[in-house]
Amino acid sequence: MRSGRFVASVLDRALRNMWEQRRLHLLALSVMALSLSVVGAFAMVASNLARVRAALGAERVITAFIGAGVDAAGQQRLRGEAAALPGVARVELLAVEEARDRFREALGPHGALLDGLSGDVIPAALVVVAQAEAAPDQMAALAKRLAALVGVEEVAYAAEELERLTTLIRAVELIALAVGALIALVTVIVVSNTIRLTVLARQEEIAIMKLVGATDSFVRLPFVVEGLLGGLAAGAIAIAIVWSLNAAVLGAIGAVAAGALDPIFAVRLSALHASLLVGGGGLLGLVGGLVSVGRFLKVM
Amino acid sequence: MIQLFHVAKTYPGADEYALADVNLNVDKGEFVFLTGPSGAGKTTLLRLLFAAERPSNGQILIGNRNIARLSRRQIPALRRSIGVVFQDFKLIDTRSVFENVALTLDVRGEPRRATRSRVEAVLKRVGLLHKKHAAPRHLSGGEQQRIAIARALVAEPSIVLADEPTGNLDPERSLDIMNMLNDVNARGTTVLVATHDPTLIERFRKRVIALEAGRVVRGGG
Ligand SMILES: Nc1ncnc2c1ncn2[C@@H]1O[C@H](COP(=O)(O)OP(=O)(O)OP(=O)(O)O)[C@@H](O)[C@H]1O
Ligand SMILES: [Mg+2]
């Protein structure tokens, strides 16, 4: 058989089948697209959380707040003690005024709120920068040592949040995995049954094709292509759904929280996840197409 | 060309033979009538020849192929060497007349352009070119039969099996069709026609193989 003509005939019949069974295909397409977008949404949240984790993990700054009772000399002494701790690259002392200015800067347009406050409300602080290669547990150890210094009231650093975030990411990933597996199963069942219905509608035609000398692959391939095309389309639609969901969430957050939650949603679907969605959809469709035709080839 | 040795066929679940100990020999280029009363086994015999059924017993040779031992993968090639006119036509209702006839060439991967001219030529021969876009179910029984014949002939197979090809035709049309099969035969094609129409057999004076209750009673050769 001439292969060009064979491919043309297969594509021809696949597209024709899809058009003639368009209601059925639309149904399967919706189910697949929705399933894949749920998986895609989980993937997106997970990769955003991972990005936040990476950012926090790279944060090497620990802030040690100094008690109000410590005088300027005490503050300088504390600075020296902190600088002597292992793993410390650099220490900066923020005086009361300086600390207030920085805080004011951080508050932006709301900075005027600070105007009525007396000096001791905003404590002086040591900004401790750890060495570049500091691992999260080294950061934790350093924070503990800083907290133990006499005169230091409190320490704050990003790695603390990191731990909570890591647990959250694990949970999201686990749920995504479970939901994804369940959805893949459901999708294969839906797709293979849909194609089985379209095959059923063509049972007689298949038998006749075989009687006039069609090979099994000649009969089977259009249905496999049907599944594949449907799956790829569902993957593409899922990407669009996840994408616009993300845009909507970003829009809503932008209005309410002025960018505070941006990091969590800033990354849209990654290219890897997007191609996985399309590839996964295609694969599911392919499998669905393959499993649904076999039985009807044994007609004669 | 076609040889049967002690061929028997019992359908699954049936308790009587559809065919029992059939021996026959049809030479290349022969024209043979297969006759016998309804239920004698004519259709069953033809179905064995294009491997739509497996014999329960015996050997079937077509050319040098042993049909009884054919694997699934070898069946399409066998069927492409045989043009079959089915008793119940087996036309695809959702396809046009043209597409039904073209199917025989499509499954062979024939180029589209060649397919078009060959299909139109054969439709012209059966007098249905003007109906090529019609759906088979909108045609009369006789017209459907002629489409079935066109589909069997379009690929110019080396063997033509026709199961009651004139069953739904008026005498004049029957004659046309038989003349067509005769032409095909004159060009070297082996033709086997199952019929229980005695006037046809009388008129064409070919070799006759008679079946009765699954046995060859006359003309097995
Ligand atoms: N698929 C089948 N399953 C069971 N029995 C069958 C099947 N097909 C045919 N038979 C039986 O086998 C016998 C031969 O049938 P067949 O169709 O070959 O006869 P025929 O000579 O073609 O008859 P007709 O002239 O009516 O077409 C009959 O008794 C019939 O009932
Ligand atoms: Mg019959």
Coordinates of C-alpha atoms and ligand atoms in Angstrom, one line a residue:
Chain A
M1 CA 0.0 0.0 0.0
R2 CA 1.3 3.4 -0.9
S3 CA 2.0 5.1 2.5
G4 CA 1.0 8.6 1.5
R5 CA -2.4 7.5 0.3
F6 CA -2.7 5.3 3.4
V7 CA -2.1 8.3 5.8
A8 CA -4.4 10.5 3.8
S9 CA -7.2 7.9 3.9
V10 CA -6.7 7.4 7.7
L11 CA -6.8 11.1 8.4
D12 CA -9.7 11.6 6.1
R13 CA -11.8 8.9 7.9
A14 CA -10.7 10.1 11.3
L15 CA -11.8 13.7 10.7
R16 CA -15.0 12.5 9.0
N17 CA -15.8 10.2 12.0
M18 CA -15.2 13.1 14.3
W19 CA -17.5 15.4 12.4
E20 CA -20.3 12.8 12.1
Q21 CA -20.0 11.9 15.8
R22 CA -19.4 15.5 16.9
R23 CA -21.9 15.4 19.8
L24 CA -20.2 12.4 21.3
H25 CA -16.8 13.9 20.7
L26 CA -17.8 17.2 22.3
L27 CA -18.9 15.4 25.4
A28 CA -15.7 13.5 25.7
L29 CA -13.7 16.6 24.9
S30 CA -15.4 18.5 27.7
V31 CA -14.8 15.8 30.2
M32 CA -11.2 15.4 29.2
A33 CA -10.5 19.2 29.2
L34 CA -12.1 19.7 32.6
S35 CA -10.2 16.8 34.1
L36 CA -6.9 18.0 32.7
S37 CA -7.5 21.5 33.9
V38 CA -8.0 20.3 37.5
V39 CA -4.7 18.5 37.2
G40 CA -3.2 21.6 35.5
A41 CA -4.5 23.9 38.3
F42 CA -2.9 21.7 41.0
A43 CA 0.4 21.7 39.0
M44 CA 0.3 25.4 38.7
V45 CA -0.3 26.0 42.4
A46 CA 2.5 23.5 43.2
S47 CA 5.0 25.2 41.0
N48 CA 4.1 28.6 42.3
L49 CA 4.6 27.4 45.9
A50 CA 7.9 25.8 44.8
R51 CA 9.0 29.1 43.4
V52 CA 8.2 30.9 46.7
R53 CA 10.0 28.2 48.6
A54 CA 13.1 28.7 46.4
A55 CA 13.0 32.5 46.9
L56 CA 12.6 32.1 50.7
G57 CA 15.4 29.5 50.8
A58 CA 17.8 31.9 49.1
E59 CA 17.0 34.6 51.7
R60 CA 20.0 34.8 54.0
V61 CA 19.0 37.6 56.2
I62 CA 18.0 37.3 59.8
T63 CA 16.7 40.2 61.7
A64 CA 17.4 40.3 65.4
F65 CA 15.3 42.9 67.3
I66 CA 17.1 44.6 70.2
G67 CA 15.2 45.4 73.4
A68 CA 14.2 49.0 74.1
G69 CA 16.3 49.1 77.3
V70 CA 19.7 48.5 75.5
D71 CA 21.6 51.7 75.0
A72 CA 23.8 52.7 72.0
A73 CA 26.9 51.1 73.5
G74 CA 25.0 47.9 74.2
Q75 CA 23.7 47.9 70.7
Q76 CA 27.3 48.2 69.3
R77 CA 28.4 45.4 71.6
L78 CA 25.6 43.2 70.4
R79 CA 26.6 43.9 66.8
G80 CA 30.2 42.8 67.5
E81 CA 28.9 39.6 69.2
A82 CA 26.6 38.8 66.3
A83 CA 29.4 39.4 63.8
A84 CA 31.6 36.9 65.7
L85 CA 29.1 34.1 65.3
P86 CA 30.0 31.3 62.9
G87 CA 28.5 31.6 59.4
V88 CA 27.9 35.3 59.6
A89 CA 29.0 37.4 56.6
R90 CA 28.0 40.8 57.7
V91 CA 26.0 42.6 60.4
E92 CA 24.3 46.0 60.1
L93 CA 22.9 47.9 63.0
L94 CA 19.8 49.8 62.4
A95 CA 19.3 52.6 64.9
V96 CA 15.9 53.5 66.0
E97 CA 15.5 56.3 63.5
E98 CA 17.0 54.3 60.7
A99 CA 14.7 51.3 61.5
R100 CA 11.8 53.7 61.5
D101 CA 12.8 55.2 58.1
R102 CA 13.1 51.7 56.6
F103 CA 9.8 50.7 58.0
R104 CA 8.2 53.9 56.7
E105 CA 9.7 53.2 53.3
A106 CA 8.3 49.7 53.3
L107 CA 4.8 51.1 54.2
G108 CA 4.9 53.3 51.2
P109 CA 1.9 55.7 51.1
H110 CA 0.8 54.5 54.5
G111 CA 4.1 55.7 56.0
A112 CA 2.4 58.7 57.6
L113 CA 0.9 56.4 60.1
L114 CA 4.3 56.3 61.9
D115 CA 4.4 60.0 62.4
G116 CA 2.7 60.1 65.7
L117 CA 4.7 57.2 67.2
S118 CA 7.4 57.7 69.8
G119 CA 10.9 56.3 69.2
D120 CA 10.7 53.3 71.4
V121 CA 7.8 51.7 69.6
I122 CA 10.1 50.7 66.8
P123 CA 13.0 48.8 68.2
A124 CA 16.5 48.9 66.9
A125 CA 17.5 45.8 65.1
L126 CA 20.5 43.9 63.9
V127 CA 20.3 42.8 60.2
V128 CA 22.5 39.7 60.1
V129 CA 23.5 38.5 56.7
A130 CA 24.6 34.8 56.6
Q131 CA 27.3 33.5 54.4
A132 CA 26.2 32.7 50.9
E133 CA 26.4 28.9 51.2
A134 CA 24.2 28.8 54.4
A135 CA 21.8 25.9 54.3
P136 CA 18.3 26.2 55.8
D137 CA 19.3 24.3 59.0
Q138 CA 22.4 26.4 59.4
M139 CA 20.1 29.4 59.2
A140 CA 18.0 28.0 61.9
A141 CA 21.1 27.3 64.1
L142 CA 22.3 30.9 63.5
A143 CA 18.9 32.3 64.4
K144 CA 18.9 30.3 67.7
R145 CA 22.4 31.7 68.6
L146 CA 21.3 35.2 67.8
A147 CA 18.2 34.8 70.0
A148 CA 20.4 33.6 72.8
L149 CA 22.4 36.8 72.9
V150 CA 21.5 39.0 75.9
G151 CA 19.6 42.0 74.8
V152 CA 18.1 40.4 71.7
E153 CA 14.4 40.2 72.1
E154 CA 13.3 38.4 69.0
V155 CA 14.6 37.1 65.8
A156 CA 12.7 36.7 62.4
Y157 CA 13.9 35.0 59.3
A158 CA 12.3 33.6 56.1
A159 CA 13.3 30.0 56.7
E160 CA 10.7 29.7 59.4
E161 CA 8.0 30.2 56.9
L162 CA 9.9 27.9 54.6
E163 CA 9.2 25.0 56.8
R164 CA 5.4 25.5 56.9
L165 CA 5.5 26.2 53.1
T166 CA 7.3 22.9 52.5
T167 CA 4.6 21.0 54.3
L168 CA 2.0 22.8 52.3
I169 CA 3.7 22.0 49.0
R170 CA 4.0 18.4 49.9
A171 CA 0.3 18.2 50.6
V172 CA -0.6 20.0 47.4
E173 CA 1.6 17.6 45.4
L174 CA 0.2 14.6 47.1
I175 CA -3.4 15.7 46.4
A176 CA -2.4 16.5 42.9
L177 CA -1.0 13.1 42.4
A178 CA -4.0 11.3 43.8
V179 CA -6.5 13.5 42.0
G180 CA -4.4 13.2 38.8
A181 CA -4.4 9.4 38.9
L182 CA -8.1 9.2 39.6
I183 CA -8.8 11.6 36.8
A184 CA -6.5 9.8 34.3
L185 CA -8.5 6.6 35.1
V186 CA -11.9 8.3 34.6
T187 CA -10.7 9.9 31.5
V188 CA -9.4 6.7 29.9
I189 CA -12.8 5.1 30.7
V190 CA -14.8 8.0 29.2
V191 CA -12.6 8.3 26.1
S192 CA -12.6 4.6 25.4
N193 CA -16.3 4.3 25.9
T194 CA -16.9 7.3 23.6
I195 CA -14.8 5.9 20.9
R196 CA -16.4 2.5 21.5
L197 CA -19.8 4.2 20.8
T198 CA -18.4 5.7 17.6
V199 CA -17.0 2.3 16.6
L200 CA -20.4 0.7 17.4
A201 CA -22.0 3.2 15.1
R202 CA -19.6 1.9 12.4
Q203 CA -19.7 -1.8 13.2
E204 CA -21.3 -2.6 9.9
E205 CA -19.0 -0.4 7.9
I206 CA -16.0 -2.0 9.7
A207 CA -17.3 -5.5 8.8
I208 CA -17.8 -4.5 5.2
M209 CA -14.3 -2.9 4.9
K210 CA -12.8 -6.1 6.2
L211 CA -14.8 -8.2 3.7
V212 CA -13.4 -6.2 0.8
G213 CA -9.9 -6.7 2.0
A214 CA -9.0 -4.0 4.5
T215 CA -6.2 -4.7 6.9
D216 CA -6.8 -4.4 10.7
S217 CA -4.6 -1.3 10.9
F218 CA -6.4 0.4 8.0
V219 CA -9.6 -0.1 10.0
R220 CA -8.2 0.7 13.4
L221 CA -6.0 3.7 12.8
P222 CA -8.7 6.3 12.2
F223 CA -10.2 5.6 15.6
V224 CA -6.8 5.8 17.2
V225 CA -6.2 9.1 15.4
E226 CA -9.6 10.3 16.6
G227 CA -8.6 9.6 20.2
L228 CA -5.2 11.2 19.8
L229 CA -6.6 14.4 18.2
G230 CA -9.4 14.6 20.8
G231 CA -6.8 14.2 23.6
L232 CA -4.5 16.8 22.2
A233 CA -7.4 19.3 21.8
A234 CA -8.5 18.6 25.3
G235 CA -5.0 19.3 26.6
A236 CA -4.9 22.6 24.7
I237 CA -8.3 23.6 26.1
A238 CA -7.2 22.7 29.6
I239 CA -4.2 25.0 29.3
A240 CA -6.5 27.8 28.2
I241 CA -8.8 27.2 31.2
V242 CA -5.9 27.1 33.7
W243 CA -4.4 30.1 32.1
S244 CA -7.5 32.2 32.3
L245 CA -8.3 31.0 35.8
N246 CA -4.9 32.2 36.9
A247 CA -5.4 35.5 35.2
A248 CA -8.8 35.9 36.9
V249 CA -7.3 35.1 40.3
L250 CA -4.4 37.5 39.7
G251 CA -6.9 40.2 38.7
A252 CA -9.0 39.7 41.8
I253 CA -5.9 39.7 44.1
G254 CA -4.5 42.7 42.4
A255 CA -7.7 44.7 43.3
V256 CA -7.8 43.5 46.9
A257 CA -4.3 42.9 48.2
A258 CA -2.2 45.2 46.1
G259 CA 0.3 42.5 45.1
A260 CA 0.8 41.0 48.5
L261 CA -0.2 37.5 47.3
D262 CA 1.4 37.9 43.9
P263 CA 4.2 35.4 44.4
I264 CA 1.8 32.5 44.8
F265 CA 0.1 33.2 41.5
A266 CA 2.7 35.0 39.5
V267 CA 3.9 31.9 37.7
R268 CA 1.3 30.8 35.3
L269 CA 1.4 27.2 34.0
S270 CA 5.0 26.4 33.3
A271 CA 6.0 25.3 29.8
L272 CA 6.8 21.8 31.1
H273 CA 3.4 21.5 32.7
A274 CA 1.6 22.8 29.7
S275 CA 3.3 20.3 27.4
L276 CA 2.6 17.6 29.9
L277 CA -1.1 18.5 29.8
V278 CA -1.2 18.3 26.0
G279 CA 1.0 15.2 25.9
G280 CA -1.0 13.6 28.6
G281 CA -4.2 14.4 26.9
G282 CA -2.9 12.9 23.6
L283 CA -1.7 9.8 25.4
L284 CA -5.0 9.3 27.2
G285 CA -6.9 9.7 23.9
L286 CA -4.5 7.3 22.1
V287 CA -4.9 4.6 24.7
G288 CA -8.7 5.1 24.7
G289 CA -8.7 4.7 20.9
L290 CA -6.5 1.6 20.9
V291 CA -8.5 -0.3 23.5
S292 CA -11.9 0.4 22.0
V293 CA -11.5 -0.9 18.5
G294 CA -9.8 -4.3 19.0
R295 CA -13.0 -6.3 19.8
F296 CA -14.7 -5.1 16.6
L297 CA -11.9 -6.2 14.3
K298 CA -12.7 -9.8 15.1
V299 CA -16.0 -9.6 13.3
M300 CA -14.6 -11.8 10.6
Chain B
M1 CA -7.8 -22.4 -9.4
I2 CA -10.4 -23.3 -6.7
Q3 CA -10.2 -26.8 -5.1
L4 CA -12.2 -28.2 -2.2
F5 CA -11.2 -31.5 -0.6
H6 CA -13.7 -33.1 1.8
V7 CA -14.9 -29.8 3.0
A8 CA -17.5 -29.8 5.8
K9 CA -19.0 -26.8 7.6
T10 CA -21.1 -26.9 10.7
Y11 CA -22.1 -23.5 12.1
P12 CA -21.5 -23.1 15.8
G13 CA -24.6 -24.1 17.7
A14 CA -26.2 -25.8 14.7
D15 CA -26.7 -29.5 14.8
E16 CA -26.8 -30.1 11.1
Y17 CA -24.1 -29.8 8.4
A18 CA -24.4 -26.7 6.3
L19 CA -21.8 -28.5 4.0
A20 CA -20.8 -32.1 4.2
D21 CA -17.9 -33.7 2.4
V22 CA -17.8 -31.3 -0.5
N23 CA -15.2 -32.0 -3.3
L24 CA -14.9 -29.8 -6.3
N25 CA -12.5 -28.3 -8.7
V26 CA -12.9 -25.1 -10.7
D27 CA -10.2 -24.2 -13.2
K28 CA -8.7 -20.8 -13.9
G29 CA -10.9 -18.8 -16.2
E30 CA -13.9 -21.1 -15.8
F31 CA -17.5 -19.8 -15.5
V32 CA -19.5 -22.0 -13.1
F33 CA -23.1 -21.8 -11.8
L34 CA -23.6 -23.0 -8.2
T35 CA -27.2 -24.0 -7.8
G36 CA -29.5 -25.8 -5.4
P37 CA -32.6 -25.1 -3.4
S38 CA -32.7 -22.5 -0.6
G39 CA -30.6 -23.7 2.3
A40 CA -28.5 -26.0 0.2
G41 CA -25.3 -24.3 1.3
K42 CA -24.5 -22.1 -1.7
T43 CA -23.8 -19.0 0.4
T44 CA -21.9 -21.0 2.9
L45 CA -19.6 -22.4 0.2
L46 CA -18.8 -18.9 -1.2
R47 CA -18.2 -17.6 2.3
L48 CA -15.6 -20.3 2.9
L49 CA -13.8 -19.2 -0.3
F50 CA -13.2 -15.6 0.9
A51 CA -12.5 -16.8 4.5
A52 CA -15.6 -15.2 6.1
E53 CA -16.0 -18.7 7.6
R54 CA -13.5 -21.4 8.5
P55 CA -14.3 -24.9 7.3
S56 CA -14.9 -27.4 10.1
N57 CA -13.1 -30.0 8.1
G58 CA -11.2 -30.5 4.9
Q59 CA -8.9 -28.3 2.8
I60 CA -9.6 -25.4 0.4
L61 CA -7.0 -24.3 -2.1
I62 CA -7.3 -21.1 -4.1
G63 CA -4.4 -20.6 -6.4
N64 CA -1.7 -22.1 -4.3
R65 CA -3.0 -20.8 -1.0
N66 CA -4.5 -23.1 1.6
I67 CA -7.5 -21.1 2.8
A68 CA -8.1 -23.4 5.7
R69 CA -4.7 -22.5 7.1
L70 CA -4.6 -18.8 6.4
S71 CA -3.6 -16.6 9.3
R72 CA -5.5 -13.5 10.2
R73 CA -2.8 -11.3 8.6
Q74 CA -3.0 -13.1 5.3
I75 CA -6.8 -12.8 4.9
P76 CA -6.8 -9.2 3.5
A77 CA -4.6 -10.2 0.6
L78 CA -6.9 -13.2 -0.3
R79 CA -9.9 -10.9 -0.2
R80 CA -8.3 -8.4 -2.5
S81 CA -7.9 -11.1 -5.1
I82 CA -11.6 -11.9 -5.0
G83 CA -14.5 -9.7 -5.9
V84 CA -17.6 -10.7 -4.0
V85 CA -21.2 -9.8 -4.8
F86 CA -23.0 -10.4 -1.6
Q87 CA -26.5 -11.8 -1.5
D88 CA -27.5 -9.0 0.8
F89 CA -25.3 -6.5 -1.0
K90 CA -23.5 -5.2 2.1
L91 CA -23.5 -1.6 1.1
I92 CA -22.6 1.1 3.6
D93 CA -25.7 3.3 4.1
T94 CA -23.8 6.3 5.3
R95 CA -21.6 6.5 2.3
S96 CA -22.5 7.5 -1.3
V97 CA -22.7 5.1 -4.2
F98 CA -19.3 6.4 -5.4
E99 CA -17.7 5.8 -2.0
N100 CA -19.1 2.4 -1.7
V101 CA -17.6 1.3 -5.0
A102 CA -14.4 3.2 -4.2
L103 CA -14.0 1.3 -0.9
T104 CA -12.5 -1.7 -2.8
L105 CA -9.7 0.5 -4.2
D106 CA -9.3 2.5 -1.0
V107 CA -8.4 -0.5 1.1
R108 CA -5.7 -1.3 -1.5
G109 CA -4.3 2.3 -1.2
E110 CA -5.0 3.1 -4.8
P111 CA -4.2 6.7 -5.7
R112 CA -7.2 8.9 -5.6
R113 CA -7.2 10.0 -9.2
A114 CA -7.0 6.4 -10.6
T115 CA -9.8 5.4 -8.1
R116 CA -12.0 8.2 -9.5
S117 CA -11.7 7.2 -13.1
R118 CA -12.0 3.5 -12.4
V119 CA -15.1 3.9 -10.2
E120 CA -16.8 6.1 -12.7
A121 CA -16.0 3.7 -15.5
V122 CA -17.5 0.7 -13.7
L123 CA -20.6 2.8 -12.6
K124 CA -21.1 3.7 -16.2
R125 CA -21.0 0.0 -17.1
V126 CA -23.8 -0.8 -14.6
G127 CA -25.7 2.2 -15.7
L128 CA -25.6 4.1 -12.4
L129 CA -23.1 6.9 -13.0
H130 CA -25.8 9.5 -12.7
K131 CA -26.5 8.2 -9.2
K132 CA -23.0 8.3 -7.9
H133 CA -23.8 10.9 -5.2
A134 CA -26.9 9.1 -4.0
A135 CA -27.2 7.2 -0.7
P136 CA -27.7 3.4 -1.4
R137 CA -30.9 3.3 0.8
H138 CA -32.5 5.8 -1.6
L139 CA -32.1 3.4 -4.5
S140 CA -34.2 0.4 -5.6
G141 CA -33.2 -3.1 -4.8
G142 CA -32.1 -3.7 -8.4
E143 CA -29.9 -0.5 -8.3
Q144 CA -28.3 -1.6 -5.0
Q145 CA -27.5 -4.9 -6.5
R146 CA -25.8 -3.2 -9.5
I147 CA -23.7 -1.2 -7.1
A148 CA -22.7 -4.3 -5.3
I149 CA -21.6 -5.8 -8.6
A150 CA -19.7 -2.6 -9.5
R151 CA -17.9 -2.8 -6.2
A152 CA -16.9 -6.4 -6.9
L153 CA -15.6 -5.7 -10.4
V154 CA -13.9 -2.4 -10.0
A155 CA -10.5 -3.8 -8.8
E156 CA -10.5 -6.4 -11.6
P157 CA -10.0 -9.4 -9.3
S158 CA -8.8 -12.7 -10.6
I159 CA -11.9 -14.4 -9.1
V160 CA -15.5 -13.1 -8.9
L161 CA -18.0 -14.8 -6.6
A162 CA -21.5 -13.6 -7.1
D163 CA -24.3 -14.7 -4.7
E164 CA -27.7 -14.4 -6.5
P165 CA -26.5 -11.4 -8.5
T166 CA -29.7 -11.2 -10.4
G167 CA -32.1 -11.9 -7.5
N168 CA -33.6 -8.5 -7.5
L169 CA -33.4 -7.6 -11.2
D170 CA -36.0 -7.7 -13.9
P171 CA -35.2 -10.1 -16.8
E172 CA -33.6 -7.5 -19.0
R173 CA -31.3 -6.2 -16.2
S174 CA -30.5 -9.8 -15.3
L175 CA -29.3 -10.4 -18.8
D176 CA -27.2 -7.2 -18.7
I177 CA -25.5 -8.3 -15.5
M178 CA -24.9 -11.8 -16.7
N179 CA -23.4 -10.4 -19.9
M180 CA -21.1 -8.2 -17.8
L181 CA -20.0 -11.3 -15.8
N182 CA -19.6 -13.1 -19.1
D183 CA -17.3 -10.3 -20.4
V184 CA -15.2 -10.4 -17.3
N185 CA -14.9 -14.1 -17.6
A186 CA -14.0 -13.7 -21.3
R187 CA -11.0 -11.6 -20.1
G188 CA -9.7 -14.5 -18.0
T189 CA -11.4 -14.0 -14.6
T190 CA -12.7 -17.1 -12.9
V191 CA -16.5 -16.6 -12.1
L192 CA -18.6 -18.5 -9.7
V193 CA -22.3 -17.5 -9.7
A194 CA -24.7 -18.9 -7.1
T195 CA -28.3 -18.9 -8.3
H196 CA -31.5 -20.8 -8.2
D197 CA -32.8 -19.3 -11.3
P198 CA -33.2 -22.1 -13.9
T199 CA -33.8 -19.8 -16.8
L200 CA -30.4 -18.2 -16.3
I201 CA -28.7 -21.5 -16.2
E202 CA -30.5 -22.6 -19.3
R203 CA -29.7 -19.5 -21.2
F204 CA -26.0 -19.4 -20.5
R205 CA -25.1 -23.1 -20.8
K206 CA -22.2 -23.1 -18.4
R207 CA -20.9 -25.8 -16.1
V208 CA -23.3 -26.3 -13.2
I209 CA -22.5 -27.5 -9.8
A210 CA -25.6 -28.5 -7.9
L211 CA -25.8 -28.6 -4.1
E212 CA -28.5 -30.3 -2.0
A213 CA -28.6 -30.3 1.7
G214 CA -24.9 -29.4 1.9
R215 CA -23.7 -32.1 -0.6
V216 CA -22.6 -31.8 -4.2
V217 CA -25.1 -33.8 -6.2
R218 CA -24.0 -32.9 -9.7
G219 CA -21.0 -31.3 -11.5
G220 CA -18.3 -31.3 -8.8
G221 CA -15.7 -32.1 -11.4
Ligands
LIG1 N1 -24.6 -18.0 10.3 C1 -25.3 -19.1 10.3 N2 -25.5 -19.8 11.5 C2 -26.1 -21.0 11.6 N3 -26.6 -21.6 10.5 C3 -26.5 -21.0 9.3 C4 -25.8 -19.7 9.1 N4 -25.8 -19.4 7.8 C5 -26.4 -20.4 7.2 N5 -26.9 -21.3 8.1 C6 -27.5 -22.6 7.7 O1 -26.7 -23.3 6.8 C7 -27.5 -23.9 5.8 C8 -27.0 -23.4 4.4 O2 -27.3 -22.0 4.3 P1 -26.8 -21.1 3.1 O3 -27.1 -19.7 3.4 O4 -25.5 -21.5 2.7 O5 -27.9 -21.6 2.0 P2 -28.1 -21.1 0.5 O6 -28.0 -22.2 -0.4 O7 -27.3 -19.9 0.3 O8 -29.6 -20.7 0.6 P3 -30.4 -19.5 -0.2 O9 -30.6 -20.0 -1.6 O10 -31.7 -19.3 0.5 O11 -29.5 -18.2 -0.2 C9 -28.9 -23.5 6.1 O12 -29.5 -24.6 6.7 C10 -28.8 -22.3 7.0 O13 -29.9 -22.3 7.9
MG2 MG -27.6 -17.9 -0.1

